[in-house]
Phi, psi and omega in degrees: 000140179299147181285344180233135179288124179295149176278162173284137182209125180270155178144185178286181185299328178282314181295331180251028179299164178303317178301313180296320181292325176290314178297333181295348174295339174231084187305325181292327177287317177304314181296314182293317179294322178299318178294315179298313180301311182297319180294311183290326185278320190247000180235166180105188184267343181271140182292146179300327179296322176296317180294322178294323176299319177298312181301315181295318182292323183277342183303316179289324179297319181281327176098025178268110180297322179299310182296321178297326183287348181279353177151138181274148177287132175239105181303145177238085185297345179278352182248096183300318181299314179296316180300317179293319180297317179294316178300317178299315180298318179294325176294320177297315180298325181283305181191096183298337180281348182270357180288120183278162175299324178297318177295321179293324178298325176295320177300319180295340178294335183244341186233136173282172183298319178298320178292323179295322177296313179299315180300310182294321178297315179299313182301310188279317188271337183244295187299295186290323179299313179296322179291321176297319178301310181296320180293316182296324181265005177052052178292134180288162176302151178292154173290163178301321179295316180294318179296318179295319179295319178299312181299324178294322181290316183275353177065050182293152175272000000 
């Protein structure tokens, strides 16, 4: 059971998700996080599918059952950029101070500096931050309906 009672919130399954209902206890935070999430997830030069792969891969590392229930990570070994982005995200989730200059140089082989900033912002400010929130408050797994609605919005493969 979640450590905080979710607020009532109307909307579709994504808009009234457990995460949104818990954040709705502080509407100004829900609104600001929603804007940040939408901007980081759906805008910029990196594809939303790459970002969703990162979110899925880090959910288990961080330990958010709710986030894990929204979709399992399926590695795509044929996509070097996605593989590097996911590896980078997992290193950040594990210990961001342990990332060596050599590992970062490998990231630079596939990503420009603007993309690295976008990637790091998504990983730190949206993916891992949301997962830490869910893990700390022990959010339960999403319902099948909520997970399906989420997957439809993010356009999962």
